[in-house]
Amino acid sequence: MSRNARINTLLLLAVAALAVLPLVLGLGDHKEEPFTGSDGEAEAAITELEPDYEPWFSPLYEPPSGEIESALFSLQAALGAGVLAYYFGLHRGRRQGEERAKAATEDSDTATPAA
Amino acid sequence: MHIAEGYLPPLHAAAWGVASAPFVVHGVRALTREVKANPDSTLLLGASGAFTFVLSALKIPSVTGSCSHPTGTGLGAILFRPPIMAVLGTITLLFQALLLAHGGLTTLGANVFSMAVVGPWAGYAVYRLLRRFEVPLMVSVFFGAFVADLSTYCVTSMQLALAFPDPGSGVPGALAKFGGIFAVTQLPLAVSEGLLTVLVMRLLSRSSKGELTRLGVLVAGEKKEATVR
């Protein structure tokens, strides 16, 4: 593995470790429902601070179940990942194409005098 | 995590909307100008938006025992400057508010202000400051993205504290409470976001050297830093 690829792999591993460690160390064990969303916790805190507060508007569309919600979230991630992959793939292909074209013209340059 | 639909009193919701609107309008102008002047940059703009899309869809467990997600706004702010990121961030927030019931339309103004205005500007400021003191590019990128992420959630905590002051200890008490929920949870995620932004910037500096040089991220003749670091 090149030095470059090694650094990139290390970066990814560090991110993975940061995400997994809280789960492995059981940092959510003190909670009734571990690892819920912080937005939900904020809603609970609001109700605690102002028990009479009622949300005055509800979402126009709400995913009917947790499954559908997670599907939509994955769709969002997939769309983003797709565009990113397209970007990097396109540029890699372009670079390879340019290199090949350059090599080809160099070949023909050296070939013509002999012919 | 953004402020949920209906969870800011109408007056606050409207005020944050008014505060955010000029940044988004200005951003739309900056974006059209950029696309007109450099049609080639459209693809990289799309990639920056896509990065925000991916990162803000990933809910990651954190040390507090709850989950939150990064914002991904640091990258676009560093590449294209914060006004353009205001637009890309708003698009992401709209998508989540309309389809995922995450965040909301009434709280859109407040969420745009934290994630698409303050985050990108704070991150960009730190990045530029570090660059001015000749801190290596990737270190500056890391802290830029880290600050963009963390400052977003500090603003969110502030917005909620202003709307719901603690009956006993007032706004500071409420800030401590919401800060404990949002900002502390966000700390490790901000580190992750910094690392991921560095990763993407490293990939970009190999694949799109020309583009990054034009945007002023890479300096012509400074090849060593981009490839070795």
Tab-separated table of C-alpha atoms in Angstrom, chain A:
chain	number	residue	atom	x	y	z
A	1	MET	CA	0.000	0.000	0.000
A	2	SER	CA	1.352	3.414	-0.853
A	3	ARG	CA	1.943	5.947	1.879
A	4	ASN	CA	-0.953	7.943	0.543
A	5	ALA	CA	-3.417	5.058	0.656
A	6	ARG	CA	-2.182	4.156	4.132
A	7	ILE	CA	-2.948	7.627	5.473
A	8	ASN	CA	-6.412	7.549	3.901
A	9	THR	CA	-7.138	4.152	5.423
A	10	LEU	CA	-5.981	5.365	8.834
A	11	LEU	CA	-8.304	8.363	8.583
A	12	LEU	CA	-11.258	6.084	7.831
A	13	LEU	CA	-10.329	3.713	10.662
A	14	ALA	CA	-10.157	6.605	13.114
A	15	VAL	CA	-13.642	7.732	12.095
A	16	ALA	CA	-14.972	4.194	12.449
A	17	ALA	CA	-13.348	3.868	15.879
A	18	LEU	CA	-14.894	7.135	17.052
A	19	ALA	CA	-18.338	5.867	16.044
A	20	VAL	CA	-17.966	2.367	17.476
A	21	LEU	CA	-16.250	3.164	20.784
A	22	PRO	CA	-19.305	4.704	22.489
A	23	LEU	CA	-21.241	1.530	21.658
A	24	VAL	CA	-18.519	-0.859	22.788
A	25	LEU	CA	-17.868	1.046	26.012
A	26	GLY	CA	-21.605	1.023	26.710
A	27	LEU	CA	-21.787	4.776	27.142
A	28	GLY	CA	-25.531	4.664	26.594
A	29	ASP	CA	-26.179	2.143	29.350
A	30	HIS	CA	-27.179	4.748	31.921
A	31	LYS	CA	-30.138	5.730	29.755
A	32	GLU	CA	-33.526	4.144	29.517
A	33	GLU	CA	-33.295	4.318	25.752
A	34	PRO	CA	-29.653	4.410	24.748
A	35	PHE	CA	-28.490	6.250	21.648
A	36	THR	CA	-31.624	8.138	20.756
A	37	GLY	CA	-31.329	11.323	18.718
A	38	SER	CA	-30.123	14.486	20.409
A	39	ASP	CA	-33.030	16.362	18.813
A	40	GLY	CA	-35.454	14.121	20.677
A	41	GLU	CA	-33.575	14.786	23.914
A	42	ALA	CA	-33.835	18.503	23.254
A	43	GLU	CA	-37.598	18.127	22.847
A	44	ALA	CA	-37.726	16.393	26.218
A	45	ALA	CA	-35.621	19.166	27.779
A	46	ILE	CA	-37.996	21.780	26.357
A	47	THR	CA	-40.975	20.008	27.879
A	48	GLU	CA	-39.096	19.932	31.182
A	49	LEU	CA	-38.278	23.644	31.071
A	50	GLU	CA	-41.694	24.692	29.842
A	51	PRO	CA	-44.222	21.945	30.567
A	52	ASP	CA	-47.024	23.837	28.824
A	53	TYR	CA	-45.199	24.210	25.536
A	54	GLU	CA	-47.025	22.639	22.628
A	55	PRO	CA	-45.348	22.455	19.221
A	56	TRP	CA	-47.483	24.783	17.108
A	57	PHE	CA	-46.765	23.219	13.769
A	58	SER	CA	-46.288	19.637	12.669
A	59	PRO	CA	-44.353	18.303	9.715
A	60	LEU	CA	-46.268	18.373	6.430
A	61	TYR	CA	-45.121	14.851	5.717
A	62	GLU	CA	-44.006	12.381	8.316
A	63	PRO	CA	-42.544	8.990	7.385
A	64	PRO	CA	-45.200	6.534	8.586
A	65	SER	CA	-42.712	4.208	10.288
A	66	GLY	CA	-39.132	3.989	11.499
A	67	GLU	CA	-38.327	1.707	8.573
A	68	ILE	CA	-39.493	4.216	6.000
A	69	GLU	CA	-37.698	7.007	7.791
A	70	SER	CA	-34.450	5.064	7.757
A	71	ALA	CA	-35.040	4.253	4.086
A	72	LEU	CA	-35.301	7.962	3.313
A	73	PHE	CA	-32.186	8.705	5.340
A	74	SER	CA	-30.268	6.031	3.443
A	75	LEU	CA	-31.597	7.474	0.217
A	76	GLN	CA	-30.157	10.819	1.210
A	77	ALA	CA	-26.778	9.262	1.998
A	78	ALA	CA	-26.867	7.187	-1.188
A	79	LEU	CA	-27.614	10.210	-3.359
A	80	GLY	CA	-24.712	12.083	-1.829
A	81	ALA	CA	-22.338	9.142	-2.040
A	82	GLY	CA	-23.360	8.542	-5.654
A	83	VAL	CA	-22.548	12.096	-6.695
A	84	LEU	CA	-19.214	11.996	-4.839
A	85	ALA	CA	-18.284	8.675	-6.436
A	86	TYR	CA	-19.231	10.001	-9.869
A	87	TYR	CA	-17.038	13.037	-9.295
A	88	PHE	CA	-13.956	11.087	-8.255
A	89	GLY	CA	-14.486	8.377	-10.881
A	90	LEU	CA	-14.858	10.924	-13.645
A	91	HIS	CA	-11.694	12.737	-12.649
A	92	ARG	CA	-9.688	9.568	-12.334
A	93	GLY	CA	-10.861	8.467	-15.758
A	94	ARG	CA	-10.042	11.845	-17.256
A	95	ARG	CA	-6.559	11.783	-15.779
A	96	GLN	CA	-5.909	8.285	-17.101
A	97	GLY	CA	-7.256	9.284	-20.511
A	98	GLU	CA	-5.003	12.310	-20.628
A	99	GLU	CA	-1.990	10.245	-19.650
A	100	ARG	CA	-2.790	7.684	-22.327
A	101	ALA	CA	-3.301	10.334	-24.973
A	102	LYS	CA	-0.004	11.910	-23.975
A	103	ALA	CA	1.790	8.578	-24.145
A	104	ALA	CA	0.217	7.898	-27.545
A	105	THR	CA	1.352	11.209	-29.044
A	106	GLU	CA	4.823	10.690	-27.622
A	107	ASP	CA	4.898	7.271	-29.278
A	108	SER	CA	3.842	8.656	-32.636
A	109	ASP	CA	6.331	11.516	-32.269
A	110	THR	CA	9.189	9.109	-31.854
A	111	ALA	CA	7.769	6.822	-34.532
A	112	THR	CA	7.428	9.359	-37.334
A	113	PRO	CA	11.119	10.145	-37.945
A	114	ALA	CA	11.879	6.463	-38.405
A	115	ALA	CA	9.083	6.009	-40.931
